mmCIF file of C-alpha atoms in Angstrom:
data_model
loop_
_atom_site.group_PDB
_atom_site.id
_atom_site.type_symbol
_atom_site.label_atom_id
_atom_site.label_comp_id
_atom_site.label_asym_id
_atom_site.label_seq_id
_atom_site.Cartn_x
_atom_site.Cartn_y
_atom_site.Cartn_z
ATOM 1 C CA ALA A 25 -80.751 -41.001 -145.429
ATOM 2 C CA ALA A 26 -82.660 -41.982 -142.284
ATOM 3 C CA ALA A 27 -84.562 -44.688 -144.163
ATOM 4 C CA GLY A 28 -81.349 -46.049 -145.691
ATOM 5 C CA LEU A 29 -79.650 -46.107 -142.307
ATOM 6 C CA ALA A 30 -82.637 -47.897 -140.775
ATOM 7 C CA VAL A 31 -82.620 -50.523 -143.559
ATOM 8 C CA LEU A 32 -78.910 -51.120 -143.099
ATOM 9 C CA LEU A 33 -79.133 -51.414 -139.324
ATOM 10 C CA LEU A 34 -82.192 -53.668 -139.370
ATOM 11 C CA GLY A 35 -80.959 -55.720 -142.339
ATOM 12 C CA LEU A 36 -77.498 -56.281 -140.958
ATOM 13 C CA GLY A 37 -78.949 -56.942 -137.517
ATOM 14 C CA ALA A 38 -81.323 -59.551 -138.972
ATOM 15 C CA LEU A 39 -78.498 -61.258 -140.879
ATOM 16 C CA ASP A 40 -76.287 -61.276 -137.806
ATOM 17 C CA ALA A 41 -79.143 -62.659 -135.683
ATOM 18 C CA ALA A 42 -79.841 -65.386 -138.275
ATOM 19 C CA ASN A 43 -76.201 -66.448 -138.278
ATOM 20 C CA PHE A 44 -76.205 -66.495 -134.487
ATOM 21 C CA VAL A 45 -79.343 -68.664 -134.433
ATOM 22 C CA LEU A 46 -77.728 -71.120 -136.891
ATOM 23 C CA ASP A 47 -74.640 -71.283 -134.696
ATOM 24 C CA GLN A 48 -76.805 -72.077 -131.670
ATOM 25 C CA PHE A 49 -78.623 -74.821 -133.567
ATOM 26 C CA ALA A 50 -75.214 -76.312 -134.402
ATOM 27 C CA ARG A 51 -74.555 -76.522 -130.658
ATOM 28 C CA GLY A 52 -77.869 -78.188 -129.926
ATOM 29 C CA PRO A 53 -81.607 -78.022 -130.684
ATOM 30 C CA VAL A 54 -82.577 -76.615 -127.274
ATOM 31 C CA ALA A 55 -80.117 -73.717 -127.480
ATOM 32 C CA GLY A 56 -81.174 -73.081 -131.074
ATOM 33 C CA LEU A 57 -84.892 -72.985 -130.268
ATOM 34 C CA LEU A 58 -84.370 -70.711 -127.284
ATOM 35 C CA THR A 59 -82.246 -68.313 -129.355
ATOM 36 C CA LEU A 60 -84.784 -68.369 -132.176
ATOM 37 C CA GLY A 61 -87.572 -67.522 -129.732
ATOM 38 C CA VAL A 62 -85.636 -64.571 -128.303
ATOM 39 C CA VAL A 63 -84.781 -63.241 -131.783
ATOM 40 C CA ALA A 64 -88.334 -63.689 -133.058
ATOM 41 C CA ALA A 65 -89.771 -61.923 -129.997
ATOM 42 C CA GLY A 66 -87.350 -59.016 -130.334
ATOM 43 C CA PHE A 67 -87.938 -58.457 -134.043
ATOM 44 C CA GLY A 68 -91.656 -58.988 -133.528
ATOM 45 C CA LEU A 69 -91.774 -56.158 -130.983
ATOM 46 C CA LEU A 70 -89.827 -53.921 -133.355
ATOM 47 C CA ALA A 71 -92.223 -54.740 -136.189
ATOM 48 C CA SER A 72 -95.220 -54.062 -133.951
ATOM 49 C CA ALA A 73 -93.809 -50.678 -132.950
ATOM 50 C CA GLY A 74 -93.092 -49.829 -136.581
ATOM 51 C CA TRP A 75 -96.626 -50.775 -137.607
ATOM 52 C CA ALA A 76 -98.074 -48.631 -134.814
ATOM 53 C CA GLU A 77 -95.978 -45.671 -135.986
ATOM 54 C CA LEU A 78 -97.098 -46.240 -139.573
ATOM 55 C CA ARG A 79 -100.754 -46.411 -138.562
ATOM 56 C CA GLY A 80 -100.397 -43.178 -136.623
ATOM 57 C CA LEU A 81 -98.879 -41.404 -139.616
ATOM 58 C CA LEU A 82 -101.497 -42.824 -141.981
ATOM 59 C CA SER A 83 -104.311 -41.578 -139.740
ATOM 60 C CA ILE A 84 -102.867 -38.058 -139.923
ATOM 61 C CA ARG A 85 -102.475 -38.349 -143.702
ATOM 62 C CA ALA A 86 -106.144 -39.357 -143.876
ATOM 63 C CA VAL A 87 -107.083 -36.076 -142.188
ATOM 64 C CA ASP A 88 -105.012 -34.231 -144.794
ATOM 65 C CA ARG A 89 -106.752 -36.079 -147.629
ATOM 66 C CA ALA A 90 -110.154 -35.230 -146.198
ATOM 67 C CA ARG A 91 -109.341 -31.529 -145.809
ATOM 68 C CA GLU A 92 -107.968 -31.358 -149.348
ATOM 69 C CA ALA A 93 -111.044 -33.150 -150.713
ATOM 70 C CA PHE A 94 -113.369 -30.696 -148.972
ATOM 71 C CA ALA A 95 -111.320 -27.774 -150.275
ATOM 72 C CA ARG A 96 -111.531 -28.885 -153.922
ATOM 73 C CA GLY A 97 -115.125 -30.196 -153.737
ATOM 74 C CA ASP A 98 -114.235 -33.861 -154.314
ATOM 75 C CA VAL A 99 -117.414 -35.489 -152.991
ATOM 76 C CA ALA A 100 -116.338 -39.116 -153.410
ATOM 77 C CA THR A 101 -113.032 -38.750 -151.548
ATOM 78 C CA ALA A 102 -114.531 -36.495 -148.889
ATOM 79 C CA ARG A 103 -117.364 -38.982 -148.276
ATOM 80 C CA THR A 104 -114.968 -41.938 -148.027
ATOM 81 C CA GLU A 105 -112.675 -40.152 -145.588
ATOM 82 C CA ALA A 106 -115.578 -38.755 -143.550
ATOM 83 C CA VAL A 107 -117.126 -42.219 -143.150
ATOM 84 C CA ARG A 108 -113.772 -43.748 -142.191
ATOM 85 C CA TRP A 109 -113.214 -40.980 -139.652
ATOM 86 C CA ALA A 110 -116.740 -41.257 -138.206
ATOM 87 C CA GLU A 111 -116.335 -45.004 -137.694
ATOM 88 C CA SER A 112 -113.307 -44.370 -135.460
ATOM 89 C CA VAL A 113 -114.872 -41.587 -133.351
ATOM 90 C CA PRO A 114 -117.690 -42.517 -130.924
ATOM 91 C CA GLU A 115 -119.239 -39.037 -131.119
ATOM 92 C CA ALA A 116 -119.680 -39.400 -134.903
ATOM 93 C CA ALA A 117 -120.578 -43.091 -135.205
ATOM 94 C CA ALA A 118 -124.311 -42.390 -135.397
ATOM 95 C CA LEU A 119 -123.791 -40.203 -138.480
ATOM 96 C CA VAL A 120 -122.205 -42.938 -140.620
ATOM 97 C CA PRO A 121 -125.425 -43.802 -142.556
ATOM 98 C CA ALA A 122 -126.169 -40.128 -143.203
ATOM 99 C CA LEU A 123 -122.587 -39.485 -144.313
ATOM 100 C CA ARG A 124 -122.741 -42.394 -146.756
ATOM 101 C CA GLY A 125 -125.851 -40.863 -148.313
ATOM 102 C CA ALA A 126 -124.546 -37.304 -148.560
ATOM 103 C CA ALA A 127 -124.538 -35.944 -152.114
ATOM 104 C CA SER A 128 -122.220 -32.935 -151.734
ATOM 105 C CA THR A 129 -119.331 -31.659 -149.687
ATOM 106 C CA GLU A 130 -121.638 -28.974 -148.256
ATOM 107 C CA GLU A 131 -123.972 -31.669 -146.947
ATOM 108 C CA LEU A 132 -121.051 -33.609 -145.493
ATOM 109 C CA ARG A 133 -119.726 -30.462 -143.828
ATOM 110 C CA ALA A 134 -123.161 -29.620 -142.410
ATOM 111 C CA LEU A 135 -123.526 -33.114 -140.932
ATOM 112 C CA LEU A 136 -120.104 -32.991 -139.312
ATOM 113 C CA GLU A 137 -120.554 -29.454 -138.017
ATOM 114 C CA SER A 138 -124.004 -30.241 -136.631
ATOM 115 C CA GLY A 139 -122.827 -32.481 -133.824
ATOM 116 C CA PRO A 140 -119.503 -34.343 -133.624
ATOM 117 C CA LEU A 141 -117.049 -31.548 -134.384
ATOM 118 C CA PRO A 142 -118.495 -29.046 -131.851
ATOM 119 C CA ALA A 143 -118.646 -31.838 -129.260
ATOM 120 C CA LEU A 144 -115.003 -32.700 -129.874
ATOM 121 C CA GLU A 145 -114.005 -29.044 -129.672
ATOM 122 C CA SER A 146 -115.817 -28.758 -126.346
ATOM 123 C CA ARG A 147 -113.987 -31.786 -124.966
ATOM 124 C CA ALA A 148 -110.672 -30.465 -126.306
ATOM 125 C CA THR A 149 -111.338 -27.173 -124.525
ATOM 126 C CA ALA A 150 -112.007 -29.088 -121.296
ATOM 127 C CA LEU A 151 -108.687 -30.878 -121.694
ATOM 128 C CA GLY A 152 -107.051 -27.512 -122.289
ATOM 129 C CA ARG A 153 -108.558 -26.102 -119.092
ATOM 130 C CA THR A 154 -107.224 -29.042 -117.084
ATOM 131 C CA ALA A 155 -103.773 -28.598 -118.596
ATOM 132 C CA ALA A 156 -103.979 -24.833 -117.992
ATOM 133 C CA VAL A 157 -104.699 -25.331 -114.287
ATOM 134 C CA GLN A 158 -101.749 -27.685 -114.012
ATOM 135 C CA ALA A 159 -99.476 -25.299 -115.934
ATOM 136 C CA PHE A 160 -100.544 -22.369 -113.752
ATOM 137 C CA THR A 161 -99.940 -24.295 -110.533
ATOM 138 C CA ILE A 162 -96.546 -25.655 -111.518
ATOM 139 C CA THR A 163 -95.299 -22.376 -112.987
ATOM 140 C CA ALA A 164 -96.481 -20.336 -109.997
ATOM 141 C CA VAL A 165 -94.687 -22.492 -107.428
ATOM 142 C CA SER A 166 -91.658 -23.651 -109.403
ATOM 143 C CA PRO A 167 -88.369 -22.025 -108.365
ATOM 144 C CA SER A 168 -86.678 -22.537 -111.734
ATOM 145 C CA PRO A 169 -87.616 -21.083 -115.150
ATOM 146 C CA GLY A 170 -85.835 -24.019 -116.787
ATOM 147 C CA LEU A 171 -88.029 -26.461 -114.912
ATOM 148 C CA ASP A 172 -91.083 -24.426 -115.965
ATOM 149 C CA ALA A 173 -90.099 -24.820 -119.605
ATOM 150 C CA LEU A 174 -89.551 -28.574 -119.299
ATOM 151 C CA VAL A 175 -92.856 -29.160 -117.523
ATOM 152 C CA PHE A 176 -94.738 -26.963 -119.989
ATOM 153 C CA ALA A 177 -93.193 -28.796 -122.966
ATOM 154 C CA TRP A 178 -94.054 -32.207 -121.508
ATOM 155 C CA ARG A 179 -97.623 -31.171 -120.664
ATOM 156 C CA GLY A 180 -98.060 -29.534 -124.055
ATOM 157 C CA VAL A 181 -97.021 -32.680 -125.928
ATOM 158 C CA ARG A 182 -99.356 -34.753 -123.771
ATOM 159 C CA LEU A 183 -102.211 -32.308 -124.444
ATOM 160 C CA VAL A 184 -101.682 -32.499 -128.213
ATOM 161 C CA ARG A 185 -101.752 -36.304 -128.053
ATOM 162 C CA GLN A 186 -104.938 -36.247 -125.946
ATOM 163 C CA VAL A 187 -106.678 -33.928 -128.409
ATOM 164 C CA ALA A 188 -105.538 -36.116 -131.306
ATOM 165 C CA ALA A 189 -106.965 -39.204 -129.580
ATOM 166 C CA LEU A 190 -110.320 -37.420 -129.254
ATOM 167 C CA HIS A 191 -110.385 -37.022 -133.036
ATOM 168 C CA GLY A 192 -109.713 -40.701 -133.693
ATOM 169 C CA LEU A 193 -105.961 -40.331 -134.206
ATOM 170 C CA ARG A 194 -103.414 -42.505 -132.420
ATOM 171 C CA PRO A 195 -100.115 -40.797 -133.166
ATOM 172 C CA GLY A 196 -96.907 -42.480 -132.149
ATOM 173 C CA PHE A 197 -93.592 -40.661 -131.893
ATOM 174 C CA ALA A 198 -93.416 -39.700 -135.583
ATOM 175 C CA GLY A 199 -97.108 -38.800 -135.652
ATOM 176 C CA SER A 200 -96.721 -36.623 -132.569
ATOM 177 C CA ILE A 201 -93.831 -34.779 -134.227
ATOM 178 C CA ALA A 202 -95.986 -34.204 -137.319
ATOM 179 C CA LEU A 203 -98.818 -32.794 -135.199
ATOM 180 C CA LEU A 204 -96.470 -30.621 -133.165
ATOM 181 C CA ARG A 205 -95.075 -29.132 -136.364
ATOM 182 C CA ARG A 206 -98.594 -28.011 -137.240
ATOM 183 C CA THR A 207 -99.438 -26.580 -133.867
ATOM 184 C CA VAL A 208 -96.243 -25.064 -132.519
ATOM 185 C CA PHE A 209 -95.957 -22.159 -134.961
ATOM 186 C CA ASP A 210 -99.595 -21.160 -134.614
ATOM 187 C CA ALA A 211 -99.505 -21.483 -130.828
ATOM 188 C CA ALA A 212 -96.295 -19.440 -130.716
ATOM 189 C CA ALA A 213 -98.012 -16.539 -132.467
ATOM 190 C CA VAL A 214 -99.159 -15.249 -129.074
ATOM 191 C CA ALA A 215 -95.723 -15.561 -127.464
ATOM 192 C CA ALA A 216 -94.832 -11.885 -127.977
ATOM 193 C CA THR A 217 -98.089 -10.804 -126.353
ATOM 194 C CA ASP A 218 -97.543 -13.215 -123.476
ATOM 195 C CA ILE A 219 -94.062 -11.817 -122.853
ATOM 196 C CA ALA A 220 -95.383 -8.257 -122.908
ATOM 197 C CA VAL A 221 -98.178 -9.100 -120.453
ATOM 198 C CA ASP A 222 -95.741 -10.841 -118.125
ATOM 199 C CA ALA A 223 -93.312 -7.925 -118.223
ATOM 200 C CA ALA A 224 -96.083 -5.392 -117.606
ATOM 201 C CA ALA A 225 -97.435 -7.353 -114.649
ATOM 202 C CA ARG A 226 -94.002 -7.460 -113.048
ATOM 203 C CA ALA A 227 -93.233 -3.791 -113.789
ATOM 204 C CA LEU A 228 -96.430 -2.560 -112.112
ATOM 205 C CA LEU A 229 -95.300 -3.953 -108.769
ATOM 206 C CA SER A 230 -92.614 -2.082 -106.863
ATOM 207 C CA ASN A 231 -92.645 -4.005 -103.596
ATOM 208 C CA ARG A 232 -90.105 -6.828 -103.674
ATOM 209 C CA LEU A 233 -92.283 -9.330 -101.885
ATOM 210 C CA LEU A 234 -95.376 -8.456 -103.906
ATOM 211 C CA GLU A 235 -93.324 -8.514 -107.077
ATOM 212 C CA GLN A 236 -92.117 -12.015 -106.289
ATOM 213 C CA PHE A 237 -95.528 -13.498 -105.553
ATOM 214 C CA ALA A 238 -97.583 -11.589 -108.109
ATOM 215 C CA GLY A 239 -94.892 -11.929 -110.742
ATOM 216 C CA GLU A 240 -94.884 -15.699 -110.423
ATOM 217 C CA ALA A 241 -98.691 -15.702 -110.506
ATOM 218 C CA ALA A 242 -98.572 -13.645 -113.694
ATOM 219 C CA ALA A 243 -96.132 -16.115 -115.224
ATOM 220 C CA GLY A 244 -98.486 -18.934 -114.267
ATOM 221 C CA ALA A 245 -101.404 -17.121 -115.891
ATOM 222 C CA VAL A 246 -99.401 -16.695 -119.091
ATOM 223 C CA ALA A 247 -98.550 -20.412 -119.101
ATOM 224 C CA ALA A 248 -102.211 -21.286 -118.558
ATOM 225 C CA ARG A 249 -103.298 -19.079 -121.438
ATOM 226 C CA ARG A 250 -100.713 -20.675 -123.701
ATOM 227 C CA MET A 251 -102.011 -24.133 -122.797
ATOM 228 C CA LEU A 252 -105.596 -23.114 -123.633
ATOM 229 C CA ARG A 253 -104.389 -21.727 -126.935
ATOM 230 C CA LEU A 254 -102.513 -24.949 -127.645
ATOM 231 C CA SER A 255 -105.634 -27.043 -127.089
ATOM 232 C CA ARG A 256 -107.600 -24.921 -129.579
ATOM 233 C CA VAL A 257 -104.849 -25.036 -132.196
ATOM 234 C CA ALA A 258 -104.416 -28.796 -131.788
ATOM 235 C CA ALA A 259 -108.159 -29.362 -132.173
ATOM 236 C CA ASP A 260 -108.163 -27.279 -135.342
ATOM 237 C CA ALA A 261 -105.216 -29.257 -136.751
ATOM 238 C CA CYS A 262 -107.034 -32.573 -136.144
ATOM 239 C CA ARG A 263 -110.351 -31.564 -137.776
ATOM 240 C CA ILE A 264 -111.133 -33.345 -141.027
ATOM 241 C CA VAL A 265 -113.033 -30.193 -142.063
ATOM 242 C CA PRO A 266 -111.149 -26.882 -141.840
ATOM 243 C CA GLY A 267 -112.657 -24.540 -139.282
ATOM 244 C CA PRO A 268 -114.271 -21.235 -140.251
ATOM 245 C CA GLY A 269 -111.688 -18.905 -141.690
ATOM 246 C CA ARG A 270 -109.025 -21.626 -141.770
ATOM 247 C CA PRO A 271 -107.259 -22.783 -144.939
ATOM 248 C CA ALA A 272 -107.410 -26.427 -145.964
#
């Protein structure tokens, strides 16, 4: 339905723009050329944005193909996807010749796990720590729980996109939604524990003033821990090889 609506809107818009350009040419060549330039620039920007979205989705699909190939032992597909991935990630570029010569999925996995994937996980953890500090600070000083939620959501989406970029992905809006679908349920698995910790921290304090300050600090700590968890889950979702104990 969304695709059909998009085709109708873009198709009818293009036809209407073409008729408008022809009308302007009937008034004079200068007006026609100017109108044609505006229309071409506008549709060109739309096409560029659409291509960027498509590339972002295709890069995520490539990760899926690689994980599935490793899971079923398909050496040819796994090698092709691993080489393509390594060429887009600076930390793995040096392994491209070795990946091309790998004879099994176990060898490919060993090469990837020997250097680039741990390095990317380390950098993703560093990004998570930075986001955690920011989440702690904002949550601890913010006067509004609603504002806390908005800031956390914005910072979480930005963190997922940063981790994806580390792994050679460039997700646009649709790609970001696809990644968030993978990470949000796993990251939310600790929500019940976070709520219990927050409630316990507040209940232990009887003094009103101490309850206010320490309670907000506890809420900030919970937000920071969630952000660290999100960085780890996002990194796992972007790996072309499933992590230990993770399904393909």
